[in-house]
Every structure is written in C-alpha cells, then in structure tokens.
PDB file of C-alpha atoms in Angstrom:
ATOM      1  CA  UNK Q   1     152.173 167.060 132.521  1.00  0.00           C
ATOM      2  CA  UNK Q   2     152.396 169.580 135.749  1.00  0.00           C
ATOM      3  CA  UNK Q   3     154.619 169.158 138.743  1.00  0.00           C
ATOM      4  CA  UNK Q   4     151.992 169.546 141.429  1.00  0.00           C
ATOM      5  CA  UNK Q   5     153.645 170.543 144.964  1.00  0.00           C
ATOM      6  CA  UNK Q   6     151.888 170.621 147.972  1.00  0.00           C
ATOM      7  CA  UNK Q   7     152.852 173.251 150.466  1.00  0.00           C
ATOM      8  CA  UNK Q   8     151.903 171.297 153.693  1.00  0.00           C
ATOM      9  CA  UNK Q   9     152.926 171.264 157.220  1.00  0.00           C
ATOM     10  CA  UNK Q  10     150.719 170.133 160.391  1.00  0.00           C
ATOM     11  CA  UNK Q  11     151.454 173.669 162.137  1.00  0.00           C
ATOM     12  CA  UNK Q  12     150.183 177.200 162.160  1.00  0.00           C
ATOM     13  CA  UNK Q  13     152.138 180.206 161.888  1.00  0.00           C
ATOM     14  CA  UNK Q  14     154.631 179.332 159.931  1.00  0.00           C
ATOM     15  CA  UNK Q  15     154.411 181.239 156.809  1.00  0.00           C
ATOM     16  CA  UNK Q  16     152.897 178.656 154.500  1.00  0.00           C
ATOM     17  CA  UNK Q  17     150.335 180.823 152.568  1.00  0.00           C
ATOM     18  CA  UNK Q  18     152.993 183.427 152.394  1.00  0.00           C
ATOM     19  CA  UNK Q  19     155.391 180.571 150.590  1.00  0.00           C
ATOM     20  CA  UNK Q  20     152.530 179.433 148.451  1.00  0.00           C
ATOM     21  CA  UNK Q  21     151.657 182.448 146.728  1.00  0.00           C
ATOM     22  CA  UNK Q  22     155.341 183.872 146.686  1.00  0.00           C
ATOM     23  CA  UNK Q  23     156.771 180.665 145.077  1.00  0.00           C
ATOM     24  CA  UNK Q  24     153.292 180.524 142.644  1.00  0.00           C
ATOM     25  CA  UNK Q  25     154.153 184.061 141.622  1.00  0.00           C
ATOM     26  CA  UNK Q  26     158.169 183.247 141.132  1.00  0.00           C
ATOM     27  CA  UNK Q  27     157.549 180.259 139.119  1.00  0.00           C
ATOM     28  CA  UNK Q  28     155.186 182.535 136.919  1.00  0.00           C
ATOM     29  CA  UNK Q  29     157.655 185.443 136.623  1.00  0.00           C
ATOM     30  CA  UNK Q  30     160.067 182.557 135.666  1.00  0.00           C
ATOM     31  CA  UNK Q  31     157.413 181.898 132.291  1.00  0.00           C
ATOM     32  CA  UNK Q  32     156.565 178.685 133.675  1.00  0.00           C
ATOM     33  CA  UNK Q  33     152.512 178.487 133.238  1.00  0.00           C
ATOM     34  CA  UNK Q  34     151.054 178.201 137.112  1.00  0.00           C
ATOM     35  CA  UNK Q  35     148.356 177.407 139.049  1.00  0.00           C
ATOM     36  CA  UNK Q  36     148.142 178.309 142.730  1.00  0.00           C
ATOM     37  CA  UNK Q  37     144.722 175.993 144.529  1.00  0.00           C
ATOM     38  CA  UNK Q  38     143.858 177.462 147.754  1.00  0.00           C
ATOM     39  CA  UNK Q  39     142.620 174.308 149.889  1.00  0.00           C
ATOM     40  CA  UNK Q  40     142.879 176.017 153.268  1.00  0.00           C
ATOM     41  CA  UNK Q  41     139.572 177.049 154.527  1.00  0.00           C
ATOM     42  CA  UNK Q  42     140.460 180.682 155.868  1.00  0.00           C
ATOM     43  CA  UNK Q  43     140.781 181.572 151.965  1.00  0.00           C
ATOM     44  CA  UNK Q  44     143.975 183.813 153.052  1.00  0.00           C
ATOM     45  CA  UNK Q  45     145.513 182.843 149.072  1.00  0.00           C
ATOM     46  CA  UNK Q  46     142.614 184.842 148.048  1.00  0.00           C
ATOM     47  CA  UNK Q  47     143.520 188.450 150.312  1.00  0.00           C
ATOM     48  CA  UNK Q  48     147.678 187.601 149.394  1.00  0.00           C
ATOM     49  CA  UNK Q  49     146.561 188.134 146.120  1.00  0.00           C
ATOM     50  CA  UNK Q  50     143.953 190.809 145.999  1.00  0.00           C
ATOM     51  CA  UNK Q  51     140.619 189.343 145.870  1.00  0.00           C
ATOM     52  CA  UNK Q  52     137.722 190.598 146.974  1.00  0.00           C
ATOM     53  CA  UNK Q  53     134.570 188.223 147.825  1.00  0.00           C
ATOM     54  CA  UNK Q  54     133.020 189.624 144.945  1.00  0.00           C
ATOM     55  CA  UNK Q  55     135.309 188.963 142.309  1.00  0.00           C
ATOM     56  CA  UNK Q  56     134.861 185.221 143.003  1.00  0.00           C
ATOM     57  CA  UNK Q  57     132.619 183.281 140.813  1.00  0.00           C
ATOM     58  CA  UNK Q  58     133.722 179.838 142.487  1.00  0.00           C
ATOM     59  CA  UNK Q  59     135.814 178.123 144.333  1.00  0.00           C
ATOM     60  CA  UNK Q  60     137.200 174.811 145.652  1.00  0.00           C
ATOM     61  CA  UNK Q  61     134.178 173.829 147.653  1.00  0.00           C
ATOM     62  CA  UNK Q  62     131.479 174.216 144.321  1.00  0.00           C
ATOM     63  CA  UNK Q  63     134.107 171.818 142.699  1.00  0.00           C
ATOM     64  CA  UNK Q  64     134.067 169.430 145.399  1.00  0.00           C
ATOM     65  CA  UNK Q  65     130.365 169.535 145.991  1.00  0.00           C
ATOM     66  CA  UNK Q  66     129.963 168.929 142.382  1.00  0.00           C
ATOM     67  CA  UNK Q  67     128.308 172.360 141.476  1.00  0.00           C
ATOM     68  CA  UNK Q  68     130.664 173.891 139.473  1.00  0.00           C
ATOM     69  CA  UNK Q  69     133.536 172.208 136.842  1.00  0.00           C
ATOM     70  CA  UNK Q  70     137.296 172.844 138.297  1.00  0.00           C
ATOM     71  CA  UNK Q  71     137.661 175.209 134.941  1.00  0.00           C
ATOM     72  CA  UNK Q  72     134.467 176.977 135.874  1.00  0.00           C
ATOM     73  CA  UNK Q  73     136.181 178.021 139.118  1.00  0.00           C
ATOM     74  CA  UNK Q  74     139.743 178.970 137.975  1.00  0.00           C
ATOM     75  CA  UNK Q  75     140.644 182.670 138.011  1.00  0.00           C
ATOM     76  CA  UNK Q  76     143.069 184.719 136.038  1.00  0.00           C
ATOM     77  CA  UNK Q  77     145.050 187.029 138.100  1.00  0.00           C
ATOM     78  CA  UNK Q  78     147.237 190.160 137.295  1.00  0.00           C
ATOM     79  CA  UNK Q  79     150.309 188.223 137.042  1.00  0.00           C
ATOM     80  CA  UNK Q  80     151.437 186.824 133.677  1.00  0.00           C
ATOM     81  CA  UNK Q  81     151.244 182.883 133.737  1.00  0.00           C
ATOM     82  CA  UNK Q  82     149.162 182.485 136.790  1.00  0.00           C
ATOM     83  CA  UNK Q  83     145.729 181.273 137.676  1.00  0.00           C
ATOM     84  CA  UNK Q  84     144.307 180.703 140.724  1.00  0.00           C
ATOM     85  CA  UNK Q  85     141.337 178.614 142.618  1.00  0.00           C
ATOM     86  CA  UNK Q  86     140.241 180.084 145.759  1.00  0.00           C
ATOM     87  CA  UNK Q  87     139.280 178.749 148.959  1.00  0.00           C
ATOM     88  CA  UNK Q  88     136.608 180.546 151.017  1.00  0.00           C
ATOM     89  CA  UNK Q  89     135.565 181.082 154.490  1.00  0.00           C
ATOM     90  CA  UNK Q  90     132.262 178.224 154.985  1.00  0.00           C
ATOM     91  CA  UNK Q  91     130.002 177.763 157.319  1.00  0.00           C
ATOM     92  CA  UNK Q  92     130.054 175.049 160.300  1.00  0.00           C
ATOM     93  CA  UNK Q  93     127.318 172.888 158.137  1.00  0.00           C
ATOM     94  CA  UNK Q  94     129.856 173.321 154.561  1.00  0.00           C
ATOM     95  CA  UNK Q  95     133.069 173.074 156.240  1.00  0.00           C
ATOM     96  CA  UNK Q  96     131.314 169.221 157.798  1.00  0.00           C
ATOM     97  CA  UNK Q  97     130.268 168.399 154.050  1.00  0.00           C
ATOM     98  CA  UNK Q  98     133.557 169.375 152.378  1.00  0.00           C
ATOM     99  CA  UNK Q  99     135.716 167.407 155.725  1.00  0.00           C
ATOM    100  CA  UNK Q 100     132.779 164.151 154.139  1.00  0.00           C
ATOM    101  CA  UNK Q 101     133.572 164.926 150.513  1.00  0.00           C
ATOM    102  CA  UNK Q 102     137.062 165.073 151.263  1.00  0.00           C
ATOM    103  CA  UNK Q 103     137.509 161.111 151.878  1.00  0.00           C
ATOM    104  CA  UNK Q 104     137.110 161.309 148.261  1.00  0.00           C
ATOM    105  CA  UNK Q 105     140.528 160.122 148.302  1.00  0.00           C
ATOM    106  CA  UNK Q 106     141.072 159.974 144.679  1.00  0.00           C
ATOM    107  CA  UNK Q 107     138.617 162.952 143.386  1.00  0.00           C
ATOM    108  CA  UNK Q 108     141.417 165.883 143.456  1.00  0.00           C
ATOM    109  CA  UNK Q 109     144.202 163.577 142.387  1.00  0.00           C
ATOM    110  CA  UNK Q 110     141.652 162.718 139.005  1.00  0.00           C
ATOM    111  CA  UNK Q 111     141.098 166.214 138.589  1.00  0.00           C
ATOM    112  CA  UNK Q 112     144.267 167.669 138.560  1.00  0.00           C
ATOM    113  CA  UNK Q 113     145.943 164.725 136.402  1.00  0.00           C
ATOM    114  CA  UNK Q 114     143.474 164.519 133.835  1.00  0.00           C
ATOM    115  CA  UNK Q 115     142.076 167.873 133.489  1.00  0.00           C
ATOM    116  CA  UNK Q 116     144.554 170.091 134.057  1.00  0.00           C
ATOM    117  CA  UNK Q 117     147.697 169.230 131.777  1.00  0.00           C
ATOM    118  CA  UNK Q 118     148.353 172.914 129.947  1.00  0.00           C
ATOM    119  CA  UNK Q 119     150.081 173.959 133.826  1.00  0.00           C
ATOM    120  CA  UNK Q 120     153.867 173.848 134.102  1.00  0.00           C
ATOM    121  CA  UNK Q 121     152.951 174.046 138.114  1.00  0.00           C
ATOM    122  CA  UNK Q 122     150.661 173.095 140.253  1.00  0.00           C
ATOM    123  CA  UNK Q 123     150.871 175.371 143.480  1.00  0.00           C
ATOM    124  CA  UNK Q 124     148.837 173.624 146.254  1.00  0.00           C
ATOM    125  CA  UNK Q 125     148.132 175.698 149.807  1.00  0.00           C
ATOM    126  CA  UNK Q 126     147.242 172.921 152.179  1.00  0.00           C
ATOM    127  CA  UNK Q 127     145.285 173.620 156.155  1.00  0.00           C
ATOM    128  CA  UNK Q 128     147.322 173.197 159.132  1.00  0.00           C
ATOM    129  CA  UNK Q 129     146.362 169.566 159.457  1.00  0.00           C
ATOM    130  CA  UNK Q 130     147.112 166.155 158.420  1.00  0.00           C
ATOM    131  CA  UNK Q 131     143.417 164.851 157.306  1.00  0.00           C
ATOM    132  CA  UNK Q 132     141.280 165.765 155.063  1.00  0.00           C
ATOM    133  CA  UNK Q 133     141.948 168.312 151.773  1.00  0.00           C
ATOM    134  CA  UNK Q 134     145.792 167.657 152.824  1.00  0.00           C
ATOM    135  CA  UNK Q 135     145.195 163.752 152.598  1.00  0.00           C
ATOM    136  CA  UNK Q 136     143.527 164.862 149.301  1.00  0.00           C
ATOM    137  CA  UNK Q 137     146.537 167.033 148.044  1.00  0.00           C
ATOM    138  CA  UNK Q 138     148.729 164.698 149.380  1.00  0.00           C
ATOM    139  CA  UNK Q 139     147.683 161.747 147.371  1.00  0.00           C
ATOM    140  CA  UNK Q 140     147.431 164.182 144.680  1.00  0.00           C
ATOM    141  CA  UNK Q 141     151.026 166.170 144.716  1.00  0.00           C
ATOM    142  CA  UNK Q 142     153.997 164.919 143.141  1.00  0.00           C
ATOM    143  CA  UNK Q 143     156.272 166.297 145.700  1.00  0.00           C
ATOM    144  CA  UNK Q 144     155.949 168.675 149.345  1.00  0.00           C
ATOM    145  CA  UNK Q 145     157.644 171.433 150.749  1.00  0.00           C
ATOM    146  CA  UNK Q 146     157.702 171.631 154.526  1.00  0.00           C
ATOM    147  CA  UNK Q 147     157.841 175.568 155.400  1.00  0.00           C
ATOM    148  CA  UNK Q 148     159.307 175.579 159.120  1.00  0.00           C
ATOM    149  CA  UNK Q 149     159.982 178.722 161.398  1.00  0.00           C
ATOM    150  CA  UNK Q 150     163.017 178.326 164.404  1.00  0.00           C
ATOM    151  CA  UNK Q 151     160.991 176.658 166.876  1.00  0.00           C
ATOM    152  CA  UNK Q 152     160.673 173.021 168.826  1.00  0.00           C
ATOM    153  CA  UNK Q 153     157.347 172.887 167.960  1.00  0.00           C
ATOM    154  CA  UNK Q 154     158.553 173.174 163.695  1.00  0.00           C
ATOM    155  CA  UNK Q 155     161.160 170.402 164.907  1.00  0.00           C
ATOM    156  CA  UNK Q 156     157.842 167.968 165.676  1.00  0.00           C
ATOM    157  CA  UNK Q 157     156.083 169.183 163.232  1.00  0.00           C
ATOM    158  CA  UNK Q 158     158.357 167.943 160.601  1.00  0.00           C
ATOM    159  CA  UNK Q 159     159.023 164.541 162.581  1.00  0.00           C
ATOM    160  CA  UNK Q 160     155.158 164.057 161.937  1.00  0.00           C
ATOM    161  CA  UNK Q 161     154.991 165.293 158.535  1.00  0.00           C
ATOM    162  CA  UNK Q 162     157.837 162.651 156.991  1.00  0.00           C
ATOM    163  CA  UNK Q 163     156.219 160.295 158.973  1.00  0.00           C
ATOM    164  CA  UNK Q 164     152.315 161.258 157.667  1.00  0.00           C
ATOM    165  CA  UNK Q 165     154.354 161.321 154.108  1.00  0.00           C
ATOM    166  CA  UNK Q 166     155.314 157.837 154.573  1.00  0.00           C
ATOM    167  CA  UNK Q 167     151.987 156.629 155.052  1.00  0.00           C
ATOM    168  CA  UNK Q 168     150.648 158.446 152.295  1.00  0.00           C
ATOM    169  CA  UNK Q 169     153.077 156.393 149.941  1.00  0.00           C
ATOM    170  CA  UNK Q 170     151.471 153.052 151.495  1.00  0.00           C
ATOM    171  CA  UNK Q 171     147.845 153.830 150.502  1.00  0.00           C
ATOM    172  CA  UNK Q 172     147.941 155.372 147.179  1.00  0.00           C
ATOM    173  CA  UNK Q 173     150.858 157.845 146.669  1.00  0.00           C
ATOM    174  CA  UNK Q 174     153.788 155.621 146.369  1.00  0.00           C
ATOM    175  CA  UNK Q 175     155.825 158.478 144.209  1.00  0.00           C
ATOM    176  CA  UNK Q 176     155.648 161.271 146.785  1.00  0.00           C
ATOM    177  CA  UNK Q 177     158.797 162.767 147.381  1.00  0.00           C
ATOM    178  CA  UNK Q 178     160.104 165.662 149.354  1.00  0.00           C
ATOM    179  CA  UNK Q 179     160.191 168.849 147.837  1.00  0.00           C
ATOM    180  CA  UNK Q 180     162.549 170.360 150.395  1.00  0.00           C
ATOM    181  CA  UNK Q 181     162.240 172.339 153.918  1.00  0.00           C
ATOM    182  CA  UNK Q 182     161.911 175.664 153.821  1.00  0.00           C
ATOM    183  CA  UNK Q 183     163.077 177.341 156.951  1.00  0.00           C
ATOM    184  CA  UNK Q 184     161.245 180.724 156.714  1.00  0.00           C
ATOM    185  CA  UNK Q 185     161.193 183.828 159.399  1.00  0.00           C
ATOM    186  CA  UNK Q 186     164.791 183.407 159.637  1.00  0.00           C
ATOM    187  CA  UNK Q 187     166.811 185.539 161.577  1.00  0.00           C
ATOM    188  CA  UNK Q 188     170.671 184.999 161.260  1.00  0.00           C
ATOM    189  CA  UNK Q 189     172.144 186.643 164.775  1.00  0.00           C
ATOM    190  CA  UNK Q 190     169.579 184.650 166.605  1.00  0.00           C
ATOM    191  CA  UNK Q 191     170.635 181.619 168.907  1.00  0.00           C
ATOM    192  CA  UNK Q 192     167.517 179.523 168.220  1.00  0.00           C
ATOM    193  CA  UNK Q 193     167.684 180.254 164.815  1.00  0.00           C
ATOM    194  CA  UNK Q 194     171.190 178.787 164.676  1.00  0.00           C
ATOM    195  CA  UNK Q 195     170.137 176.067 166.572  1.00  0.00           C
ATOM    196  CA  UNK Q 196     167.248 174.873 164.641  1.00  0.00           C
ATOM    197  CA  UNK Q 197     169.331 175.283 161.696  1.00  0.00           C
ATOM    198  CA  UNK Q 198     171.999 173.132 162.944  1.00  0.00           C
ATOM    199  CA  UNK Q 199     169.153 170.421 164.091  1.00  0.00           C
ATOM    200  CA  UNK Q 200     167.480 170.457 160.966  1.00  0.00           C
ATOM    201  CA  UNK Q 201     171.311 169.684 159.068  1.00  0.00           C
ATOM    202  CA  UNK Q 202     171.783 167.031 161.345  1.00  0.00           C
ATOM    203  CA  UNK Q 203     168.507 165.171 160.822  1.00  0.00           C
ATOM    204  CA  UNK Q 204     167.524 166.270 157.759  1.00  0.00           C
ATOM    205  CA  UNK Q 205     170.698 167.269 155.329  1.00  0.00           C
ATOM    206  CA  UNK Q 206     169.179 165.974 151.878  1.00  0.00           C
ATOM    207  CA  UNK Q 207     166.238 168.102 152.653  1.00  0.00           C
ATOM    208  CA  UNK Q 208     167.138 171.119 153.826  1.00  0.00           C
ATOM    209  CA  UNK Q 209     167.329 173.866 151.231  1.00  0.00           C
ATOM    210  CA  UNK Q 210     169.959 176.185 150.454  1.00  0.00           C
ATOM    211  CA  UNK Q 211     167.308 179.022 150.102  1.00  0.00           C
ATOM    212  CA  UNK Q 212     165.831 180.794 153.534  1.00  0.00           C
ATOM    213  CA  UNK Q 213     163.161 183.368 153.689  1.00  0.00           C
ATOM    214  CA  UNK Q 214     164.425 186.242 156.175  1.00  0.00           C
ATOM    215  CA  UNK Q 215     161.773 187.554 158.958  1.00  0.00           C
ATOM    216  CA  UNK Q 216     161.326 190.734 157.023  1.00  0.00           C
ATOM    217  CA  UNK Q 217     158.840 193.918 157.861  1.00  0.00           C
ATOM    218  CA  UNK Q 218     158.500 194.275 153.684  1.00  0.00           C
ATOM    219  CA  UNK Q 219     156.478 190.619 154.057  1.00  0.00           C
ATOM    220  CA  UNK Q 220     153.722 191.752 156.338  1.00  0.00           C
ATOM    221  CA  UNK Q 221     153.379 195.040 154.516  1.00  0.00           C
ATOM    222  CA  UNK Q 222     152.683 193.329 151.209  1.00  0.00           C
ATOM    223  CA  UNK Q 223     149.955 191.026 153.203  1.00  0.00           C
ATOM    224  CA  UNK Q 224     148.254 194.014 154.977  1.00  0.00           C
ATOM    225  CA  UNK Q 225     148.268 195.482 151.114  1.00  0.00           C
ATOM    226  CA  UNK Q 226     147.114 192.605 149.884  1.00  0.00           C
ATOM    227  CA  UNK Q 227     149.925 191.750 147.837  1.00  0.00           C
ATOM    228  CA  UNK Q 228     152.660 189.456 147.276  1.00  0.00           C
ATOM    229  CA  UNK Q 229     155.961 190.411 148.054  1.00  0.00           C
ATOM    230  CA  UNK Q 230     156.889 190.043 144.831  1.00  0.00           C
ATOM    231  CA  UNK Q 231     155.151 192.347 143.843  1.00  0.00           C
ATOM    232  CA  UNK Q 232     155.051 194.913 146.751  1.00  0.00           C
ATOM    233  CA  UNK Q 233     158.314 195.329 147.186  1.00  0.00           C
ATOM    234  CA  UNK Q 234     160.688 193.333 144.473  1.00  0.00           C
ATOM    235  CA  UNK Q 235     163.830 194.502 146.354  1.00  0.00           C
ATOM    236  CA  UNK Q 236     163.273 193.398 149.669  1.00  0.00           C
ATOM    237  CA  UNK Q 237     165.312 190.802 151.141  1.00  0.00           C
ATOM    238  CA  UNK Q 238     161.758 188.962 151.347  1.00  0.00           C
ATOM    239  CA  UNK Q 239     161.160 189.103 147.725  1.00  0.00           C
ATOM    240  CA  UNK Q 240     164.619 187.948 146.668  1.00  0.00           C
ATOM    241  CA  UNK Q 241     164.451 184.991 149.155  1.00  0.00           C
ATOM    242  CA  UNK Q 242     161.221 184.470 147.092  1.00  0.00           C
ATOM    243  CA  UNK Q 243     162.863 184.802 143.768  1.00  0.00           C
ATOM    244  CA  UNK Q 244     165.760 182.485 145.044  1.00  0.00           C
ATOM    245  CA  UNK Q 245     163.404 179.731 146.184  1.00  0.00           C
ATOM    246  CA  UNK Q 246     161.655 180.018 142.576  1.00  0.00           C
ATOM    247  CA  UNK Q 247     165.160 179.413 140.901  1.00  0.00           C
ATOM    248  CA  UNK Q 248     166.214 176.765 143.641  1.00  0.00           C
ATOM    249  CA  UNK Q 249     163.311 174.738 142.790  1.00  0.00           C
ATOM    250  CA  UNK Q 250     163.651 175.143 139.215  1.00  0.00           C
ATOM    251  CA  UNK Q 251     167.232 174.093 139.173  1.00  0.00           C
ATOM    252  CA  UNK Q 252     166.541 171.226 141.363  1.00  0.00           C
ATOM    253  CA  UNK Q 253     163.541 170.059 138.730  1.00  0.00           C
ATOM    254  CA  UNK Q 254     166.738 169.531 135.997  1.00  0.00           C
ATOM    255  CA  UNK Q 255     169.240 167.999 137.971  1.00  0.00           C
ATOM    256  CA  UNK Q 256     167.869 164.191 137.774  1.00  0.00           C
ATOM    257  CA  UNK Q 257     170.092 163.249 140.851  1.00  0.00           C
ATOM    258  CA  UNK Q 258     168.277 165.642 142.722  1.00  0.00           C
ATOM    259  CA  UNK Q 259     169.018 164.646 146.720  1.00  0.00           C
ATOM    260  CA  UNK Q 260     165.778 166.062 147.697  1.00  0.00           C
ATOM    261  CA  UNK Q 261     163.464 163.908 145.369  1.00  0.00           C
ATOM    262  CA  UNK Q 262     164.874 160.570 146.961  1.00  0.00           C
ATOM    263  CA  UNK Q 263     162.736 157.963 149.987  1.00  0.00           C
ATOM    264  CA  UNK Q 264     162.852 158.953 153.626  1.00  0.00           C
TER     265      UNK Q 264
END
C-alpha cells in the first residue's frame, strides 16, 4: 500500500512545489516507486519537471470531471521510479466546476487507495488554501509536511494548518498525522531566521525536522531550466538538503516510535 503525503500549507511563497518535486525525485533516486499529483491549479509541478503543454495527454481535472481514468492521465518522466499527474492552468468556468467537484470529499481518497497500490509514494502538491483539492488530499494523505520560510506570517500559517489538520481527523481522516515542518529558504547568519527557528522548537519540537533547505541561487536556476535541483545541479547545497530530506523521511518511515507521526 503507498504512503501518500500531502505537501500542504495555507501560504504562498514558501517553496512548496519546489519541496514536492525535489522530495518526489529523492524518494525515486532512493528506488522507492513514486508518484508526484500536481493538485495546484498554476500546474508549476509540470514546468519543475520539464513539461511542455503538449506533452500532456491529461491531467487532474479530466479525472475529476470524469473524462479520463486516473491511469489514463499518469505520465512517465525521465527519472527512474517516477510518474507524475499534472495539474493545468483552467479557465474561470473549469476552475468553478473542479472547486464543485471537489466536495467530492471521498472521490480522490477512493482513487488513490484502491487504484493505485504498485506506488511506494504518493507525492501530493496541494494550492495555497485550506478548501477544496487540499480538503480532498487531506482526507486522502496519510501524513503532511508543512514547508515554512522565516517569517510571522509561516508562524500563522502553521497555527492554522495543525488546527485545519485537526478538523480533518473529525470528519473523515482520523489517521492523519504530521509528516514534519520543513523550514525551507533558510539562511543561517540571519536574525529572523534564528528566531523563527527557535519559535518553531519551542512550539513545535516533535515536528520540526532535522533537515533544512538553504536559500540557494542553484534552486531558482534549476526552476528557470525547468528542472529539479536534483537534477540541475546534484552538488548544490539545495540538492543535498533535498537528498537529506529524502533520507530523513525514509528513516523516519522505519523507526515505529517515530515522534513526528504522533496527535497534536
């Protein structure tokens, strides 16, 4: 059966496509069979990883909207181990039809549980929101990871999100645990950095992971190239935090006590 994480936070900015893809290609590299499902509307998975608008035959929406089967709309990529299900840009009139197909509660929850079992990994990239396809991967995931950057406003954000987790648990998700939080865009000689850090200890110490993705140039390069960083630039301090977050949640997965998997 997969381990489907949802990469979800209510806030923009804060490298969450970037960790999707990155961890999606890690846990690949690591031989673990993967699938990364794009459910943000801006399709930016899609770019990270090189695809054009012609190269896809399908995505999320056709599933959704009941044109297409969910294996009619995965996509092998380059990488070894890992498929993919875009996302794409829609119109005002699709994006209100998928926001009513989306109260489907259960419909991407049935989907990935019954028809996708060959996957070591599920890889979900959820919108900046609460409602929705993230109340649909939410009720779907096993676990999320909460990407933050050293801000107040990341602070809130993840206030809301444990809280939006909890409720989540009440109507239909009881098992949802926390992945971890990912503090990304870090930079070490920085005072709000430090602070941040420090908060996020305080509040949050079972949750916090050891693994931090460095504000790096090497990680905008790969986007603008329309690659991950992975495989851009493997020796970038990006790419290893990558590689270490891969490994970190690997590790984790074996270690049945794991801090991280237990109630708010």
């Amino acid at each position: 059966m997969s381990k489907i994480i949802a990469i979800a936070v209510p806030k923009g900015g804060v490298g969450k496509t970037t960790t999707a893809v990155n961890l999606a290609v890690g846990l690949s590299i690591a031989e673990k069979k993967t699938l990364l499902l794009d459910l943000d509307y801006s399709g930016a998975c899609s770019i990270a990883l090189g695809f054009t608008p012609e190269m896809i035959r399908g995505d999320i929406f056709n599933v959704f909207s009941f044109t297409k089967s969910l294996e009619q709309v995965i996509h092998k990529t380059d990488i070894p181990n890992l498929d993919f299900i875009p996302s794409s840009l829609l119109s005002f009139e699709n994006e209100e039809r998928m926001n009513r197909l989306s109260k489907n509660n259960a419909l991407l929850r049935t989907l990935l549980h019954i028809e996708l079992i060959t996957y070591d990994y599920i890889i979900i990239d959820c919108p900046p929101y609460l409602h929705g396809m993230t109340k649909n991967a939410l009720l779907a995931a096993d676990s999320v990871l909460l990407p933050v950057n050293a801000s107040n406003f990341s602070l809130d954000a993840i206030k809301k999100m444990l809280n939006h987790i909890q409720w989540i648990r009440t109507i239909g998700n009881r098992n949802l645990q926390i992945e971890g939080i990912l503090l990304t865009m870090y930079e070490s000689n920085t005072k709000v950095t430090a602070i941040v850090k420090e908060e996020l200890n305080s509040l949050y110490p079972d949750y916090l992971l050891q693994t931090t993705i460095p504000k790096n140039i090497k990680i905008s390069e790969a986007t603008f190239h329309k690659k991950p960083i992975l495989l851009y630039d493997v020796l970038s301090n990006g790419s290893q935090a990558y590689l270490h977050l891969s490994q970190e949640i690997l590790s984790r997965h074996k270690n049945k006590s794991n801090p991280a998997s237990r109630n708010l």
